[in-house]
């Protein structure tokens, strides 16, 4: 079955440590996205990529980094510069073409990151 | 630019009674509109979408939504609530344009509680 796989489901980070969240999709989607979700604040966009080897900052990119070396993969690194990283992180993808109506995102099941 | 407002942060209904979750949008173009559902510690699942076809859209699990351009609304309804409907619901907007690659804009969410 096609879908998006996020791993790990739970992740614990020590102060000053970088951690990487994995996101893999087998939907052949061009675009991929990372969102952060905090209680009562909805979803906030961290980074997105519309094509391999290209990505753009979202609304809250500071303290995060990404790469898009393969169409299927869009890992997110939470660096030590992110002062409040405890949150639920969601990866999404979509198939987008010029002139096409937007058909929405497919989401992964999320990674809960906790600073210990 | 587009925006979306979910008018209620929390809605409680009794099991077997109707559900109404309200959403208003603002968009520079004719929009695509979506409702997503999120159960605790899970990713978001697409309930239904409007993409300029029929204004009354039927989705999964008995939900439906009506696009009303004159009122700039896209309210989500269900005739009879079930305990399994308890979740967070997000209204989402994206413009229809010649590019088809715009990011989705999420509402802040409505938490639906079902009273036994």
PDB file of C-alpha atoms in Angstrom:
ATOM      1  CA  UNK A   1       0.000   0.000   0.000  1.00  0.00           C
ATOM      2  CA  UNK A   2       1.199   3.514  -0.751  1.00  0.00           C
ATOM      3  CA  UNK A   3       1.679   5.971   2.051  1.00  0.00           C
ATOM      4  CA  UNK A   4       4.000   8.033   4.207  1.00  0.00           C
ATOM      5  CA  UNK A   5       6.126   6.500   6.932  1.00  0.00           C
ATOM      6  CA  UNK A   6       7.475   8.592   9.778  1.00  0.00           C
ATOM      7  CA  UNK A   7      10.000   7.224  12.240  1.00  0.00           C
ATOM      8  CA  UNK A   8      10.496   6.977  15.073  1.00  0.00           C
ATOM      9  CA  UNK A   9       7.051   7.347  16.625  1.00  0.00           C
ATOM     10  CA  UNK A  10       8.568   8.679  19.869  1.00  0.00           C
ATOM     11  CA  UNK A  11      11.943  10.405  20.238  1.00  0.00           C
ATOM     12  CA  UNK A  12      13.727  11.818  23.232  1.00  0.00           C
ATOM     13  CA  UNK A  13      16.395  14.472  22.906  1.00  0.00           C
ATOM     14  CA  UNK A  14      18.876  15.721  25.424  1.00  0.00           C
ATOM     15  CA  UNK A  15      19.663  19.406  25.716  1.00  0.00           C
ATOM     16  CA  UNK A  16      22.178  20.523  23.055  1.00  0.00           C
ATOM     17  CA  UNK A  17      21.698  17.450  20.895  1.00  0.00           C
ATOM     18  CA  UNK A  18      20.711  17.310  17.227  1.00  0.00           C
ATOM     19  CA  UNK A  19      18.135  14.722  16.210  1.00  0.00           C
ATOM     20  CA  UNK A  20      16.802  13.674  12.811  1.00  0.00           C
ATOM     21  CA  UNK A  21      13.228  12.683  12.064  1.00  0.00           C
ATOM     22  CA  UNK A  22      12.653  10.426   9.108  1.00  0.00           C
ATOM     23  CA  UNK A  23       9.911  10.791   6.490  1.00  0.00           C
ATOM     24  CA  UNK A  24       9.597   8.408   3.537  1.00  0.00           C
ATOM     25  CA  UNK A  25       6.819   8.226   0.935  1.00  0.00           C
ATOM     26  CA  UNK A  26       6.101   5.741  -1.846  1.00  0.00           C
ATOM     27  CA  UNK A  27       3.278   7.739  -3.444  1.00  0.00           C
ATOM     28  CA  UNK A  28       5.493   9.269  -6.147  1.00  0.00           C
ATOM     29  CA  UNK A  29       4.491  12.700  -4.846  1.00  0.00           C
ATOM     30  CA  UNK A  30       6.555  15.687  -5.891  1.00  0.00           C
ATOM     31  CA  UNK A  31       6.027  17.910  -2.861  1.00  0.00           C
ATOM     32  CA  UNK A  32       6.758  17.164   0.785  1.00  0.00           C
ATOM     33  CA  UNK A  33       6.169  19.202   3.920  1.00  0.00           C
ATOM     34  CA  UNK A  34       7.062  19.295   7.614  1.00  0.00           C
ATOM     35  CA  UNK A  35       4.664  20.694  10.192  1.00  0.00           C
ATOM     36  CA  UNK A  36       4.952  21.213  13.897  1.00  0.00           C
ATOM     37  CA  UNK A  37       1.885  20.822  16.097  1.00  0.00           C
ATOM     38  CA  UNK A  38       1.582  22.242  19.607  1.00  0.00           C
ATOM     39  CA  UNK A  39      -1.539  22.041  21.766  1.00  0.00           C
ATOM     40  CA  UNK A  40      -4.060  24.718  20.846  1.00  0.00           C
ATOM     41  CA  UNK A  41      -1.935  26.118  18.011  1.00  0.00           C
ATOM     42  CA  UNK A  42      -2.884  24.002  15.038  1.00  0.00           C
ATOM     43  CA  UNK A  43      -0.235  23.177  12.452  1.00  0.00           C
ATOM     44  CA  UNK A  44       2.716  25.413  11.661  1.00  0.00           C
ATOM     45  CA  UNK A  45       4.832  24.909   8.539  1.00  0.00           C
ATOM     46  CA  UNK A  46       8.552  24.357   9.129  1.00  0.00           C
ATOM     47  CA  UNK A  47       9.944  23.522   5.666  1.00  0.00           C
ATOM     48  CA  UNK A  48       8.638  22.310   2.361  1.00  0.00           C
ATOM     49  CA  UNK A  49      10.087  20.932  -0.844  1.00  0.00           C
ATOM     50  CA  UNK A  50       8.387  20.949  -4.226  1.00  0.00           C
ATOM     51  CA  UNK A  51      11.153  19.149  -6.106  1.00  0.00           C
ATOM     52  CA  UNK A  52      14.274  17.113  -5.423  1.00  0.00           C
ATOM     53  CA  UNK A  53      17.320  19.152  -4.333  1.00  0.00           C
ATOM     54  CA  UNK A  54      15.184  22.191  -3.559  1.00  0.00           C
ATOM     55  CA  UNK A  55      13.374  23.278  -0.402  1.00  0.00           C
ATOM     56  CA  UNK A  56      11.905  26.428   1.093  1.00  0.00           C
ATOM     57  CA  UNK A  57      11.545  27.791   4.612  1.00  0.00           C
ATOM     58  CA  UNK A  58       8.115  27.828   6.128  1.00  0.00           C
ATOM     59  CA  UNK A  59       6.822  30.009   8.929  1.00  0.00           C
ATOM     60  CA  UNK A  60       8.985  28.607  11.739  1.00  0.00           C
ATOM     61  CA  UNK A  61      12.201  27.326  10.111  1.00  0.00           C
ATOM     62  CA  UNK A  62      14.653  28.642  12.723  1.00  0.00           C
ATOM     63  CA  UNK A  63      16.455  25.817  14.504  1.00  0.00           C
ATOM     64  CA  UNK A  64      15.529  23.234  11.871  1.00  0.00           C
ATOM     65  CA  UNK A  65      17.190  21.916   8.713  1.00  0.00           C
ATOM     66  CA  UNK A  66      16.111  19.581   5.902  1.00  0.00           C
ATOM     67  CA  UNK A  67      17.434  17.860   2.814  1.00  0.00           C
ATOM     68  CA  UNK A  68      15.742  16.449  -0.289  1.00  0.00           C
ATOM     69  CA  UNK A  69      18.267  14.253  -2.045  1.00  0.00           C
ATOM     70  CA  UNK A  70      15.663  11.728  -3.163  1.00  0.00           C
ATOM     71  CA  UNK A  71      12.053  12.155  -4.197  1.00  0.00           C
ATOM     72  CA  UNK A  72      10.944   9.622  -1.616  1.00  0.00           C
ATOM     73  CA  UNK A  73      12.720  11.087   1.412  1.00  0.00           C
ATOM     74  CA  UNK A  74      12.536  14.382   3.316  1.00  0.00           C
ATOM     75  CA  UNK A  75      14.326  14.118   6.689  1.00  0.00           C
ATOM     76  CA  UNK A  76      14.045  16.882   9.273  1.00  0.00           C
ATOM     77  CA  UNK A  77      16.887  17.696  11.667  1.00  0.00           C
ATOM     78  CA  UNK A  78      16.036  19.478  14.887  1.00  0.00           C
ATOM     79  CA  UNK A  79      19.201  21.284  15.889  1.00  0.00           C
ATOM     80  CA  UNK A  80      20.374  22.509  19.269  1.00  0.00           C
ATOM     81  CA  UNK A  81      19.451  26.010  18.116  1.00  0.00           C
ATOM     82  CA  UNK A  82      15.757  25.118  18.439  1.00  0.00           C
ATOM     83  CA  UNK A  83      15.054  26.226  21.998  1.00  0.00           C
ATOM     84  CA  UNK A  84      11.667  24.611  22.458  1.00  0.00           C
ATOM     85  CA  UNK A  85      11.593  21.461  20.326  1.00  0.00           C
ATOM     86  CA  UNK A  86       9.102  19.442  22.349  1.00  0.00           C
ATOM     87  CA  UNK A  87       6.153  18.964  19.969  1.00  0.00           C
ATOM     88  CA  UNK A  88       4.379  16.598  17.609  1.00  0.00           C
ATOM     89  CA  UNK A  89       5.923  16.635  14.127  1.00  0.00           C
ATOM     90  CA  UNK A  90       3.935  15.749  11.028  1.00  0.00           C
ATOM     91  CA  UNK A  91       5.231  15.033   7.546  1.00  0.00           C
ATOM     92  CA  UNK A  92       2.968  15.346   4.508  1.00  0.00           C
ATOM     93  CA  UNK A  93       3.190  14.989   0.755  1.00  0.00           C
ATOM     94  CA  UNK A  94       1.140  16.001  -2.243  1.00  0.00           C
ATOM     95  CA  UNK A  95       1.057  15.512  -5.969  1.00  0.00           C
ATOM     96  CA  UNK A  96       1.071  18.872  -7.679  1.00  0.00           C
ATOM     97  CA  UNK A  97       1.299  19.809 -11.309  1.00  0.00           C
ATOM     98  CA  UNK A  98       1.108  23.099 -13.139  1.00  0.00           C
ATOM     99  CA  UNK A  99      -2.514  23.875 -13.939  1.00  0.00           C
ATOM    100  CA  UNK A 100      -3.826  21.187 -11.609  1.00  0.00           C
ATOM    101  CA  UNK A 101      -6.321  21.653  -8.813  1.00  0.00           C
ATOM    102  CA  UNK A 102      -4.837  20.995  -5.394  1.00  0.00           C
ATOM    103  CA  UNK A 103      -5.984  17.574  -4.189  1.00  0.00           C
ATOM    104  CA  UNK A 104      -4.772  17.877  -0.643  1.00  0.00           C
ATOM    105  CA  UNK A 105      -2.053  16.328   1.457  1.00  0.00           C
ATOM    106  CA  UNK A 106      -1.372  12.804   2.629  1.00  0.00           C
ATOM    107  CA  UNK A 107      -0.009  12.794   6.167  1.00  0.00           C
ATOM    108  CA  UNK A 108       2.260  10.472   8.062  1.00  0.00           C
ATOM    109  CA  UNK A 109       1.359   9.278  11.557  1.00  0.00           C
ATOM    110  CA  UNK A 110       3.719  11.721  13.259  1.00  0.00           C
ATOM    111  CA  UNK A 111       6.728  11.747  15.570  1.00  0.00           C
ATOM    112  CA  UNK A 112       6.443  12.988  19.142  1.00  0.00           C
ATOM    113  CA  UNK A 113       9.690  14.635  20.204  1.00  0.00           C
ATOM    114  CA  UNK A 114      10.404  15.291  23.869  1.00  0.00           C
ATOM    115  CA  UNK A 115      13.388  17.086  25.369  1.00  0.00           C
ATOM    116  CA  UNK A 116      14.670  15.387  28.506  1.00  0.00           C
TER     117      UNK A 116
ATOM    118  CA  UNK B   1      -3.597  35.327   0.075  1.00  0.00           C
ATOM    119  CA  UNK B   2      -5.910  32.877   1.752  1.00  0.00           C
ATOM    120  CA  UNK B   3      -6.994  32.307   5.348  1.00  0.00           C
ATOM    121  CA  UNK B   4      -9.396  30.092   7.224  1.00  0.00           C
ATOM    122  CA  UNK B   5     -11.258  30.624  10.487  1.00  0.00           C
ATOM    123  CA  UNK B   6     -12.759  27.840  12.532  1.00  0.00           C
ATOM    124  CA  UNK B   7     -15.385  29.551  14.619  1.00  0.00           C
ATOM    125  CA  UNK B   8     -15.413  27.112  17.545  1.00  0.00           C
ATOM    126  CA  UNK B   9     -12.352  25.730  19.291  1.00  0.00           C
ATOM    127  CA  UNK B  10     -14.445  23.105  21.095  1.00  0.00           C
ATOM    128  CA  UNK B  11     -17.825  21.528  20.312  1.00  0.00           C
ATOM    129  CA  UNK B  12     -19.662  19.010  22.503  1.00  0.00           C
ATOM    130  CA  UNK B  13     -22.665  17.009  21.314  1.00  0.00           C
ATOM    131  CA  UNK B  14     -24.544  14.013  22.630  1.00  0.00           C
ATOM    132  CA  UNK B  15     -24.232  10.691  20.869  1.00  0.00           C
ATOM    133  CA  UNK B  16     -26.914  10.375  18.180  1.00  0.00           C
ATOM    134  CA  UNK B  17     -27.428  14.134  17.764  1.00  0.00           C
ATOM    135  CA  UNK B  18     -26.295  16.253  14.785  1.00  0.00           C
ATOM    136  CA  UNK B  19     -22.789  17.653  14.466  1.00  0.00           C
ATOM    137  CA  UNK B  20     -21.989  21.111  13.068  1.00  0.00           C
ATOM    138  CA  UNK B  21     -18.402  22.366  12.831  1.00  0.00           C
ATOM    139  CA  UNK B  22     -18.139  25.840  11.361  1.00  0.00           C
ATOM    140  CA  UNK B  23     -15.500  27.166   8.963  1.00  0.00           C
ATOM    141  CA  UNK B  24     -15.193  30.461   7.101  1.00  0.00           C
ATOM    142  CA  UNK B  25     -12.515  31.144   4.523  1.00  0.00           C
ATOM    143  CA  UNK B  26     -10.927  33.998   2.659  1.00  0.00           C
ATOM    144  CA  UNK B  27      -9.174  33.465  -0.650  1.00  0.00           C
ATOM    145  CA  UNK B  28      -8.004  35.602  -3.540  1.00  0.00           C
ATOM    146  CA  UNK B  29      -8.963  32.862  -5.967  1.00  0.00           C
ATOM    147  CA  UNK B  30     -11.680  30.236  -6.172  1.00  0.00           C
ATOM    148  CA  UNK B  31     -10.474  27.895  -3.462  1.00  0.00           C
ATOM    149  CA  UNK B  32     -10.035  24.219  -2.904  1.00  0.00           C
ATOM    150  CA  UNK B  33     -11.366  23.410   0.570  1.00  0.00           C
ATOM    151  CA  UNK B  34     -10.764  20.401   2.778  1.00  0.00           C
ATOM    152  CA  UNK B  35     -11.710  18.929   6.126  1.00  0.00           C
ATOM    153  CA  UNK B  36      -9.213  16.727   7.925  1.00  0.00           C
ATOM    154  CA  UNK B  37      -9.696  14.690  11.122  1.00  0.00           C
ATOM    155  CA  UNK B  38      -7.016  13.876  13.672  1.00  0.00           C
ATOM    156  CA  UNK B  39      -7.388  11.313  16.432  1.00  0.00           C
ATOM    157  CA  UNK B  40      -5.040  11.611  19.441  1.00  0.00           C
ATOM    158  CA  UNK B  41      -1.375  11.033  18.609  1.00  0.00           C
ATOM    159  CA  UNK B  42      -2.212  10.248  14.987  1.00  0.00           C
ATOM    160  CA  UNK B  43      -1.652  11.921  11.651  1.00  0.00           C
ATOM    161  CA  UNK B  44      -4.369  13.822   9.800  1.00  0.00           C
ATOM    162  CA  UNK B  45      -6.839  11.942   7.630  1.00  0.00           C
ATOM    163  CA  UNK B  46      -8.727  13.550   4.759  1.00  0.00           C
ATOM    164  CA  UNK B  47     -12.498  13.583   5.416  1.00  0.00           C
ATOM    165  CA  UNK B  48     -13.641  15.360   2.270  1.00  0.00           C
ATOM    166  CA  UNK B  49     -12.660  17.988  -0.279  1.00  0.00           C
ATOM    167  CA  UNK B  50     -14.290  20.608  -2.471  1.00  0.00           C
ATOM    168  CA  UNK B  51     -12.571  21.397  -5.778  1.00  0.00           C
ATOM    169  CA  UNK B  52     -15.142  23.433  -7.753  1.00  0.00           C
ATOM    170  CA  UNK B  53     -17.475  20.586  -8.649  1.00  0.00           C
ATOM    171  CA  UNK B  54     -20.691  19.945  -6.663  1.00  0.00           C
ATOM    172  CA  UNK B  55     -21.139  22.370  -3.770  1.00  0.00           C
ATOM    173  CA  UNK B  56     -22.401  19.647  -1.426  1.00  0.00           C
ATOM    174  CA  UNK B  57     -19.521  17.298  -0.771  1.00  0.00           C
ATOM    175  CA  UNK B  58     -19.880  13.908   0.868  1.00  0.00           C
ATOM    176  CA  UNK B  59     -16.989  12.403   2.746  1.00  0.00           C
ATOM    177  CA  UNK B  60     -16.116   9.392   4.812  1.00  0.00           C
ATOM    178  CA  UNK B  61     -17.875   8.244   7.993  1.00  0.00           C
ATOM    179  CA  UNK B  62     -21.131  10.020   7.113  1.00  0.00           C
ATOM    180  CA  UNK B  63     -19.724  13.555   7.112  1.00  0.00           C
ATOM    181  CA  UNK B  64     -20.590  16.155   4.515  1.00  0.00           C
ATOM    182  CA  UNK B  65     -19.879  19.825   3.876  1.00  0.00           C
ATOM    183  CA  UNK B  66     -21.496  22.512   1.768  1.00  0.00           C
ATOM    184  CA  UNK B  67     -19.524  25.166  -0.077  1.00  0.00           C
ATOM    185  CA  UNK B  68     -21.376  28.512   0.102  1.00  0.00           C
ATOM    186  CA  UNK B  69     -19.541  31.161  -1.879  1.00  0.00           C
ATOM    187  CA  UNK B  70     -21.904  33.978  -0.875  1.00  0.00           C
ATOM    188  CA  UNK B  71     -21.223  33.272   2.793  1.00  0.00           C
ATOM    189  CA  UNK B  72     -17.569  32.201   2.296  1.00  0.00           C
ATOM    190  CA  UNK B  73     -18.326  29.170   4.433  1.00  0.00           C
ATOM    191  CA  UNK B  74     -17.582  25.444   4.336  1.00  0.00           C
ATOM    192  CA  UNK B  75     -19.294  23.999   7.420  1.00  0.00           C
ATOM    193  CA  UNK B  76     -18.927  20.304   8.271  1.00  0.00           C
ATOM    194  CA  UNK B  77     -22.011  18.346   9.319  1.00  0.00           C
ATOM    195  CA  UNK B  78     -23.084  14.849  10.303  1.00  0.00           C
ATOM    196  CA  UNK B  79     -26.689  13.839  11.032  1.00  0.00           C
ATOM    197  CA  UNK B  80     -25.921  11.593  13.997  1.00  0.00           C
ATOM    198  CA  UNK B  81     -22.765  11.654  16.102  1.00  0.00           C
ATOM    199  CA  UNK B  82     -20.974   8.473  17.083  1.00  0.00           C
ATOM    200  CA  UNK B  83     -18.516   8.031  19.919  1.00  0.00           C
ATOM    201  CA  UNK B  84     -15.753   7.305  17.391  1.00  0.00           C
ATOM    202  CA  UNK B  85     -16.191  10.828  15.952  1.00  0.00           C
ATOM    203  CA  UNK B  86     -14.460  12.346  18.981  1.00  0.00           C
ATOM    204  CA  UNK B  87     -11.335  13.960  17.513  1.00  0.00           C
ATOM    205  CA  UNK B  88      -9.784  17.220  16.320  1.00  0.00           C
ATOM    206  CA  UNK B  89     -11.073  18.582  13.005  1.00  0.00           C
ATOM    207  CA  UNK B  90      -9.197  20.971  10.730  1.00  0.00           C
ATOM    208  CA  UNK B  91     -10.621  23.132   7.958  1.00  0.00           C
ATOM    209  CA  UNK B  92      -8.061  23.795   5.230  1.00  0.00           C
ATOM    210  CA  UNK B  93      -7.960  26.081   2.187  1.00  0.00           C
ATOM    211  CA  UNK B  94      -5.856  26.261  -0.946  1.00  0.00           C
ATOM    212  CA  UNK B  95      -6.459  28.463  -3.983  1.00  0.00           C
ATOM    213  CA  UNK B  96      -7.140  27.019  -7.394  1.00  0.00           C
ATOM    214  CA  UNK B  97      -4.692  28.671  -9.715  1.00  0.00           C
ATOM    215  CA  UNK B  98      -2.611  28.093 -12.784  1.00  0.00           C
ATOM    216  CA  UNK B  99       0.256  26.823 -10.701  1.00  0.00           C
ATOM    217  CA  UNK B 100      -1.291  24.150  -8.493  1.00  0.00           C
ATOM    218  CA  UNK B 101       1.593  24.221  -6.066  1.00  0.00           C
ATOM    219  CA  UNK B 102       0.455  26.534  -3.319  1.00  0.00           C
ATOM    220  CA  UNK B 103       0.752  25.481   0.288  1.00  0.00           C
ATOM    221  CA  UNK B 104      -2.365  24.622   2.212  1.00  0.00           C
ATOM    222  CA  UNK B 105      -3.522  26.979   4.962  1.00  0.00           C
ATOM    223  CA  UNK B 106      -4.855  25.255   8.089  1.00  0.00           C
ATOM    224  CA  UNK B 107      -7.410  26.453  10.592  1.00  0.00           C
ATOM    225  CA  UNK B 108      -6.583  26.204  14.269  1.00  0.00           C
ATOM    226  CA  UNK B 109      -8.822  23.182  14.748  1.00  0.00           C
ATOM    227  CA  UNK B 110     -12.077  22.272  16.492  1.00  0.00           C
ATOM    228  CA  UNK B 111     -12.071  19.617  19.165  1.00  0.00           C
ATOM    229  CA  UNK B 112     -15.239  17.523  18.998  1.00  0.00           C
ATOM    230  CA  UNK B 113     -16.361  15.786  22.178  1.00  0.00           C
ATOM    231  CA  UNK B 114     -19.156  13.213  22.128  1.00  0.00           C
ATOM    232  CA  UNK B 115     -21.218  12.841  25.284  1.00  0.00           C
ATOM    233  CA  UNK B 116     -22.508   9.279  25.895  1.00  0.00           C
TER     234      UNK B 116
END
